[in-house]
Short mmCIF file of C-alpha atoms and ligand atoms in Angstrom, two decimals:
data_model
loop_
_atom_site.label_atom_id
_atom_site.label_comp_id
_atom_site.label_asym_id
_atom_site.label_seq_id
_atom_site.Cartn_x
_atom_site.Cartn_y
_atom_site.Cartn_z
CA MET A 1 106.28 128.95 98.00
CA TYR A 2 106.53 125.26 97.09
CA LEU A 3 107.85 124.32 93.66
CA ASP A 4 108.90 120.74 94.25
CA MET A 5 105.92 118.75 92.98
CA GLN A 6 108.13 115.89 91.75
CA ALA A 7 109.33 115.19 95.28
CA THR A 8 105.79 115.09 96.58
CA THR A 9 102.40 116.77 96.21
CA PRO A 10 99.97 117.99 98.84
CA LEU A 11 96.85 115.91 99.48
CA ASP A 12 93.90 117.19 97.49
CA PRO A 13 91.31 118.26 100.13
CA ARG A 14 88.72 116.20 98.26
CA VAL A 15 90.91 113.14 98.83
CA VAL A 16 91.10 113.87 102.56
CA ASP A 17 87.30 114.11 102.73
CA VAL A 18 86.89 110.66 101.24
CA MET A 19 89.52 109.15 103.53
CA LEU A 20 88.33 110.53 106.86
CA PRO A 21 85.35 108.25 107.60
CA PHE A 22 87.60 105.23 107.08
CA MET A 23 89.89 106.41 109.85
CA THR A 24 87.11 106.92 112.38
CA GLU A 25 83.86 104.96 111.93
CA GLN A 26 84.63 102.50 109.17
CA TYR A 27 87.87 101.17 110.55
CA GLY A 28 87.36 97.48 109.79
CA ASN A 29 90.00 95.16 108.42
CA PRO A 30 89.21 94.67 104.72
CA HIS A 31 90.20 91.03 105.05
CA SER A 32 87.75 90.27 107.89
CA ARG A 33 85.09 88.14 106.24
CA THR A 34 82.66 87.71 109.14
CA HIS A 35 81.22 91.11 109.98
CA LEU A 36 79.99 94.39 108.59
CA TYR A 37 83.12 96.34 109.53
CA GLY A 38 85.20 94.06 107.36
CA TRP A 39 82.73 94.08 104.46
CA GLU A 40 82.51 97.88 104.42
CA ALA A 41 86.24 98.17 104.32
CA GLU A 42 86.55 95.52 101.63
CA ASP A 43 83.94 97.24 99.46
CA ALA A 44 85.79 100.52 99.78
CA VAL A 45 89.08 98.88 98.76
CA GLU A 46 87.42 97.36 95.70
CA VAL A 47 85.98 100.74 94.63
CA ALA A 48 89.47 102.19 94.99
CA ARG A 49 90.97 99.36 92.96
CA ALA A 50 88.58 100.11 90.12
CA GLN A 51 89.44 103.82 90.29
CA VAL A 52 93.16 103.08 90.08
CA ALA A 53 92.56 100.72 87.16
CA GLY A 54 90.45 103.38 85.47
CA VAL A 55 93.19 106.00 85.19
CA ILE A 56 95.44 103.62 83.19
CA GLY A 57 92.81 101.68 81.24
CA ALA A 58 93.32 98.44 83.18
CA ASP A 59 90.99 95.84 84.68
CA PRO A 60 90.59 96.12 88.49
CA LYS A 61 91.80 92.50 88.83
CA GLU A 62 95.15 93.64 87.47
CA ILE A 63 95.80 96.11 90.32
CA ILE A 64 97.71 95.18 93.50
CA PHE A 65 98.09 97.68 96.33
CA THR A 66 101.60 98.27 97.66
CA SER A 67 103.28 100.84 99.91
CA GLY A 68 104.43 103.00 97.00
CA ALA A 69 106.34 103.07 93.76
CA THR A 70 109.56 101.91 95.41
CA GLU A 71 107.89 98.69 96.46
CA SER A 72 106.10 98.30 93.12
CA ASN A 73 109.37 98.70 91.24
CA ASN A 74 111.11 96.16 93.48
CA LEU A 75 108.24 93.72 93.03
CA ALA A 76 108.11 94.14 89.25
CA ILE A 77 111.82 93.83 88.61
CA LYS A 78 112.88 91.25 91.18
CA GLY A 79 109.57 89.41 90.93
CA VAL A 80 109.63 88.89 87.17
CA ALA A 81 113.37 88.21 86.99
CA GLN A 82 113.18 85.61 89.74
CA PHE A 83 110.09 83.87 88.37
CA TYR A 84 111.56 83.34 84.90
CA LYS A 85 115.16 82.84 85.99
CA ASP A 86 115.51 79.27 84.76
CA LYS A 87 114.94 80.24 81.14
CA LYS A 88 115.79 83.93 81.11
CA ASN A 89 118.45 85.77 83.06
CA HIS A 90 118.74 89.16 81.34
CA ILE A 91 116.92 92.42 82.00
CA ILE A 92 117.19 95.86 80.44
CA THR A 93 116.73 99.28 82.01
CA THR A 94 118.11 102.77 81.42
CA GLN A 95 120.87 104.81 83.04
CA THR A 96 118.37 107.51 83.97
CA ASP A 97 115.76 105.39 85.71
CA HIS A 98 114.96 105.97 89.37
CA LYS A 99 117.40 104.80 92.04
CA CYS A 100 115.01 102.11 93.27
CA VAL A 101 114.91 100.59 89.78
CA LEU A 102 118.68 100.77 89.40
CA ASP A 103 119.24 99.33 92.85
CA SER A 104 116.81 96.47 92.21
CA CYS A 105 118.81 95.70 89.07
CA ARG A 106 122.11 95.83 90.97
CA TYR A 107 120.63 93.41 93.51
CA LEU A 108 119.85 90.99 90.70
CA GLN A 109 123.29 91.43 89.16
CA GLN A 110 124.86 90.40 92.44
CA ARG A 111 122.79 87.23 92.22
CA GLY A 112 123.97 86.26 88.77
CA PHE A 113 121.56 88.10 86.47
CA ASP A 114 122.81 90.08 83.52
CA VAL A 115 121.62 93.70 83.27
CA THR A 116 121.90 96.18 80.40
CA TYR A 117 121.74 99.84 81.43
CA LEU A 118 120.81 101.64 78.21
CA PRO A 119 122.37 105.06 77.73
CA VAL A 120 120.19 108.00 76.72
CA GLU A 121 120.62 110.61 74.03
CA LYS A 122 121.51 114.23 74.82
CA ASN A 123 117.78 114.96 75.11
CA GLY A 124 117.30 112.29 77.77
CA LEU A 125 115.38 109.87 75.55
CA ILE A 126 116.44 106.32 74.80
CA ASN A 127 117.40 105.25 71.31
CA LEU A 128 114.90 102.63 70.11
CA GLY A 129 117.45 101.02 67.82
CA GLN A 130 119.74 100.49 70.78
CA LEU A 131 116.89 98.98 72.75
CA ALA A 132 116.08 96.60 69.88
CA ASP A 133 119.75 95.57 69.69
CA ALA A 134 119.91 94.97 73.44
CA ILE A 135 116.98 92.52 73.50
CA ARG A 136 118.14 88.89 73.51
CA PRO A 137 116.32 85.54 73.56
CA GLU A 138 117.09 85.35 77.30
CA THR A 139 115.70 88.81 78.12
CA SER A 140 112.73 88.57 80.48
CA LEU A 141 112.03 92.22 81.21
CA VAL A 142 112.52 95.74 79.88
CA SER A 143 112.02 98.42 82.54
CA VAL A 144 111.90 102.00 81.25
CA MET A 145 110.39 104.83 83.27
CA ALA A 146 107.54 106.88 81.81
CA VAL A 147 108.26 110.45 83.01
CA ASN A 148 111.71 111.18 84.41
CA ASN A 149 111.57 112.63 87.92
CA GLU A 150 114.51 114.99 87.45
CA ILE A 151 114.09 116.37 83.94
CA GLY A 152 110.50 115.49 83.05
CA VAL A 153 111.14 113.84 79.70
CA VAL A 154 108.57 111.29 78.54
CA GLN A 155 110.05 108.12 77.04
CA PRO A 156 108.42 106.72 73.86
CA LEU A 157 106.19 104.25 75.71
CA MET A 158 104.09 103.25 72.69
CA GLU A 159 107.16 102.30 70.64
CA ILE A 160 108.87 100.52 73.53
CA GLY A 161 105.71 98.53 74.22
CA LYS A 162 105.42 97.50 70.60
CA LEU A 163 109.04 96.40 70.43
CA CYS A 164 108.73 94.38 73.64
CA ARG A 165 105.54 92.66 72.53
CA GLN A 166 107.07 91.73 69.15
CA ASN A 167 109.99 90.16 70.98
CA LYS A 168 107.84 88.52 73.69
CA VAL A 169 109.61 90.45 76.43
CA PHE A 170 107.65 91.94 79.33
CA PHE A 171 107.56 95.74 79.54
CA HIS A 172 107.53 97.40 82.95
CA THR A 173 107.32 101.15 83.38
CA ASP A 174 107.88 103.19 86.52
CA ALA A 175 105.02 105.62 86.04
CA ALA A 176 105.27 107.31 89.45
CA GLN A 177 105.63 110.73 87.83
CA ALA A 178 103.26 110.01 84.94
CA VAL A 179 100.02 108.53 86.22
CA GLY A 180 97.30 111.13 86.46
CA LYS A 181 99.52 113.70 84.72
CA ILE A 182 99.74 112.38 81.15
CA PRO A 183 97.40 109.93 79.43
CA ILE A 184 98.46 106.31 79.95
CA ASP A 185 96.70 103.33 78.42
CA VAL A 186 98.29 100.01 79.33
CA ASN A 187 96.61 98.22 76.42
CA ALA A 188 97.33 100.74 73.68
CA MET A 189 100.92 101.01 74.94
CA ASN A 190 101.44 97.26 75.49
CA ILE A 191 102.56 97.85 79.07
CA ASP A 192 102.73 94.62 81.10
CA LEU A 193 103.63 96.03 84.51
CA LEU A 194 103.35 99.60 85.80
CA SER A 195 104.23 101.27 89.10
CA ILE A 196 102.11 103.97 90.75
CA SER A 197 102.78 106.19 93.77
CA GLY A 198 100.00 107.85 95.76
CA HIS A 199 101.83 110.93 96.97
CA LYS A 200 102.88 112.08 93.50
CA LEU A 201 99.31 112.64 92.39
CA TYR A 202 97.74 114.47 95.34
CA GLY A 203 97.05 111.23 97.21
CA PRO A 204 98.49 109.97 100.50
CA LYS A 205 102.05 108.85 101.18
CA GLY A 206 102.69 105.22 102.01
CA ILE A 207 100.40 103.79 99.36
CA GLY A 208 100.97 102.83 95.76
CA ALA A 209 99.97 100.15 93.33
CA ILE A 210 101.33 97.87 90.69
CA TYR A 211 99.50 96.95 87.52
CA ILE A 212 100.17 93.36 86.44
CA ARG A 213 98.77 92.24 83.06
CA ARG A 214 96.56 89.15 83.01
CA ARG A 215 96.46 88.56 79.28
CA PRO A 216 99.08 87.56 78.23
CA ARG A 217 99.67 86.71 81.84
CA VAL A 218 102.69 88.02 83.69
CA ARG A 219 103.92 85.80 86.51
CA LEU A 220 106.09 87.05 89.30
CA GLU A 221 107.54 85.96 92.59
CA ALA A 222 106.11 87.71 95.66
CA GLN A 223 108.64 89.67 97.70
CA MET A 224 106.69 89.54 100.96
CA SER A 225 105.75 86.37 102.82
CA GLY A 226 102.59 86.27 104.91
CA GLY A 227 98.83 86.02 104.86
CA GLY A 228 98.51 85.88 101.10
CA GLN A 229 96.56 89.11 100.60
CA GLU A 230 96.38 90.74 97.18
CA ARG A 231 96.28 87.41 95.32
CA GLY A 232 99.31 86.23 97.21
CA LEU A 233 101.49 88.86 95.58
CA ARG A 234 101.57 91.32 98.45
CA SER A 235 100.91 89.92 101.89
CA GLY A 236 99.92 92.30 104.64
CA THR A 237 96.70 94.08 105.58
CA VAL A 238 95.75 96.60 102.93
CA PRO A 239 95.62 100.04 104.62
CA HIS A 240 92.09 100.66 103.43
CA PHE A 241 91.92 104.42 104.13
CA LEU A 242 95.12 104.93 102.15
CA ALA A 243 93.82 102.78 99.32
CA VAL A 244 90.60 104.81 99.34
CA GLY A 245 92.71 107.96 99.14
CA LEU A 246 94.75 106.64 96.22
CA GLY A 247 91.55 105.63 94.45
CA ALA A 248 90.01 109.07 94.90
CA ALA A 249 93.22 110.75 93.76
CA CYS A 250 93.29 108.65 90.59
CA ASP A 251 89.64 109.36 89.94
CA ILE A 252 90.08 113.13 90.29
CA ALA A 253 93.24 113.07 88.16
CA ALA A 254 91.49 111.13 85.41
CA GLN A 255 88.59 113.56 85.32
CA GLU A 256 90.63 116.73 85.60
CA MET A 257 93.72 115.86 83.60
CA GLN A 258 93.04 118.33 80.82
CA ARG A 259 92.24 121.12 83.21
CA ASP A 260 95.38 120.39 85.28
CA GLN A 261 97.50 120.31 82.16
CA GLY A 262 96.14 123.67 80.99
CA HIS A 263 96.87 125.31 84.33
CA ILE A 264 100.31 123.73 84.73
CA LYS A 265 101.38 124.45 81.16
CA ARG A 266 100.43 128.10 81.50
CA LEU A 267 102.38 128.50 84.74
CA SER A 268 105.39 126.57 83.42
CA GLU A 269 105.58 128.84 80.41
CA ARG A 270 105.30 131.86 82.66
CA LEU A 271 108.19 130.60 84.76
CA TYR A 272 110.36 129.62 81.81
CA ASN A 273 109.76 132.83 79.87
CA GLY A 274 110.13 134.92 83.00
CA ILE A 275 113.59 133.53 83.70
CA LEU A 276 114.83 133.37 80.12
CA SER A 277 113.77 136.92 79.31
CA GLN A 278 115.91 138.23 82.17
CA LEU A 279 118.97 135.97 82.19
CA GLN A 280 121.40 134.78 79.56
CA GLY A 281 123.16 131.45 79.66
CA VAL A 282 120.20 129.38 80.83
CA VAL A 283 119.63 125.94 79.34
CA LEU A 284 116.58 123.69 79.59
CA ASN A 285 117.65 120.12 80.35
CA GLY A 286 115.88 117.33 78.50
CA ASP A 287 113.90 117.15 75.29
CA PRO A 288 111.91 120.35 74.68
CA LEU A 289 108.91 118.52 73.23
CA SER A 290 108.58 115.05 74.70
CA ARG A 291 108.16 116.22 78.26
CA TYR A 292 105.70 116.63 81.08
CA CYS A 293 105.06 120.35 81.40
CA GLY A 294 105.09 120.40 85.22
CA ASN A 295 108.84 119.79 85.36
CA ILE A 296 111.32 122.46 84.31
CA ASN A 297 114.96 121.65 84.88
CA LEU A 298 117.30 124.53 84.10
CA SER A 299 121.08 124.86 84.18
CA PHE A 300 122.64 128.26 84.76
CA ALA A 301 125.94 128.80 82.98
CA TYR A 302 129.05 129.65 84.95
CA ASP A 303 129.63 129.47 88.57
CA VAL A 304 126.18 129.87 89.93
CA ALA A 305 127.22 128.24 93.13
CA VAL A 306 123.86 126.67 93.81
CA SER A 307 125.39 123.20 93.62
CA SER A 308 122.10 121.61 94.30
CA GLY A 309 123.38 118.21 93.16
CA SER A 310 120.47 116.15 92.08
CA ALA A 311 117.17 117.66 93.03
CA CYS A 312 116.45 114.35 94.63
CA THR A 313 119.73 113.72 96.41
CA SER A 314 120.67 117.21 97.42
CA ALA A 315 122.45 115.84 100.48
CA SER A 316 125.27 114.86 98.15
CA LEU A 317 127.30 117.38 96.21
CA GLU A 318 127.76 115.03 93.31
CA PRO A 319 126.13 116.23 90.12
CA SER A 320 123.01 114.37 89.15
CA TYR A 321 123.57 110.97 87.50
CA VAL A 322 120.62 111.72 85.26
CA LEU A 323 122.16 114.92 83.88
CA ARG A 324 125.52 113.20 83.50
CA ALA A 325 123.85 110.46 81.46
CA LEU A 326 122.62 113.20 79.09
CA GLY A 327 126.20 114.36 78.69
CA VAL A 328 125.59 117.64 80.51
CA GLU A 329 128.98 119.08 81.45
CA GLU A 330 129.88 118.98 85.10
CA ASP A 331 129.66 122.75 85.67
CA MET A 332 126.20 122.89 84.13
CA ALA A 333 125.05 119.79 86.01
CA HIS A 334 126.21 121.46 89.21
CA THR A 335 124.09 124.53 88.58
CA SER A 336 120.83 122.82 87.75
CA ILE A 337 117.57 123.56 89.47
CA ARG A 338 114.34 121.65 89.08
CA PHE A 339 111.09 123.60 89.28
CA GLY A 340 108.00 121.47 89.86
CA ILE A 341 104.61 122.98 89.16
CA GLY A 342 101.31 121.35 90.05
CA ARG A 343 97.55 121.53 90.43
CA PHE A 344 97.67 123.97 93.33
CA THR A 345 100.58 126.15 92.25
CA THR A 346 99.64 129.83 91.92
CA GLU A 347 100.74 132.59 89.61
CA ALA A 348 102.08 134.52 92.60
CA GLU A 349 104.35 131.58 93.56
CA VAL A 350 105.72 131.39 90.04
CA ASP A 351 106.35 135.13 89.88
CA ARG A 352 108.16 135.06 93.20
CA ALA A 353 110.29 132.12 92.04
CA VAL A 354 111.25 133.99 88.87
CA GLU A 355 112.15 137.10 90.85
CA LEU A 356 114.27 135.21 93.37
CA THR A 357 116.01 133.10 90.74
CA VAL A 358 116.96 136.11 88.63
CA GLN A 359 118.12 138.01 91.70
CA HIS A 360 120.29 135.19 93.02
CA VAL A 361 121.79 134.22 89.70
CA ASN A 362 122.72 137.84 88.98
CA LYS A 363 124.27 138.22 92.39
CA LEU A 364 126.35 135.05 92.06
CA ARG A 365 127.43 136.01 88.57
CA GLU A 366 128.54 139.45 89.77
CA MET A 367 130.83 137.71 92.22
CA SER A 368 132.20 135.34 89.60
CA PRO A 369 135.40 136.17 87.72
CA LEU A 370 134.48 133.46 85.21
CA TRP A 371 131.28 135.19 84.27
CA GLU A 372 133.20 138.42 83.71
CA MET A 373 135.50 136.59 81.31
CA VAL A 374 132.55 135.12 79.46
CA GLN A 375 131.08 138.61 79.11
CA GLU A 376 134.37 139.69 77.54
CA GLY A 377 134.01 136.98 74.96
CA ILE A 378 136.59 134.55 76.31
CA ASP A 379 135.75 130.90 75.73
CA LEU A 380 136.52 129.25 79.06
CA LYS A 381 137.32 125.93 77.41
CA THR A 382 140.35 127.45 75.66
CA ILE A 383 141.97 128.60 78.87
CA GLN A 384 145.05 126.78 80.17
CA TRP A 385 144.64 126.77 83.90
CA SER A 386 147.97 126.76 85.74
CA GLN A 387 146.99 123.92 88.06
CA HIS A 388 146.41 120.40 86.77
C1 LIG B 1 110.24 108.10 89.17
C2 LIG B 1 110.04 107.68 90.58
N1 LIG B 1 109.97 106.38 90.89
C3 LIG B 1 109.77 105.97 92.14
C4 LIG B 1 109.64 106.84 93.19
C5 LIG B 1 109.41 106.31 94.58
O1 LIG B 1 108.07 106.45 94.93
P1 LIG B 1 107.54 106.17 96.42
O2 LIG B 1 107.90 107.36 97.22
O3 LIG B 1 106.07 106.00 96.25
O4 LIG B 1 108.19 104.92 96.88
C6 LIG B 1 109.70 108.21 92.93
C7 LIG B 1 109.59 109.20 94.02
O5 LIG B 1 110.55 109.82 94.42
C8 LIG B 1 109.92 108.65 91.60
O6 LIG B 1 110.01 109.93 91.31
S1 LIG B 2 111.54 113.09 92.68
FE1 LIG B 2 111.64 111.06 93.22
S2 LIG B 2 113.59 110.86 94.06
FE2 LIG B 2 113.48 112.93 93.51
#
């Protein structure tokens, strides 16, 4: 039973089929210009580039292959900030963006840039008025993720894009959890830079892409020195079989998005209703409407000692910084579980997850004196504990 599709997805077998020949017979270097092996590989990379562009409504020339969304986010944020640094030294992101976005911003802060970390509302969405107020003449970039990896909320991309364009500020979105799952159109949404990860959409790990708008043109400083591949923005040999895999994954996702959504929505509802019909004191984290249906993040009231921390950083016992940014109380943040449903999830897996969740929560609650008090109608917040 695997319900962690935000962490990673399995390779679609159709993607593997397309990749295989490029690992065995067609193993040329796509940058070798003098023989058939090189040409074959180059052609395959260009087909893949067009497939990646296709799923977000971009031009293939606007796609650069990278090693994943972490690299794309680093390149977008550091690259734009550094290129425009003489005139503009301010960037804006959100408190709930991915660690690699936040860390890239911290890196810039240490080098003299000014960063605004926008708070989010209780539902996990940013406040557009606050974003408008945060934009200054010296702002070069706004970076707001599309779908949140922990709670699945979808930020208002269309509105953010419009605001950024009006103010002549570039708009980058980390769309690692969004591409191939929800419709994205870089032109309709005025997105200037966008990060993609292969292994979140049934493609291979170790490959990703960044979309960089050509009109109006976005300039950025490369973060890798070398042979000047990928228009000088990302030196290093393109791993052609991975690129081919990413291309195929994007192509399949584009064609089957509606079908995937139908399947995933049905199973998510089954999971959510299954748990909520059998347990009290369960809360869905994040906006109930503006969300990707394959992510269900639930908190279980009172002493369910699951203490998973963040679904993504479960090695630490600290409650998730994303849930804290929503104002979720510490006890509820500590008892949150993220369920991730995807293309290959089955009804049987969901039913088993419901059964196990209900069983475990009931067991932990039986052991909890706090839960007993809640059952008796005592509001725990009114209690004076003898310590502290
Ligand atoms: C929202 C988000 N951004 C970026 C990443 C990093 O992606 P990659 O593993 O391709 O570097 C992830 C994956 O964990 C993610 O969920
Ligand atoms: S899903 Fe990406 S870090 Fe957890």
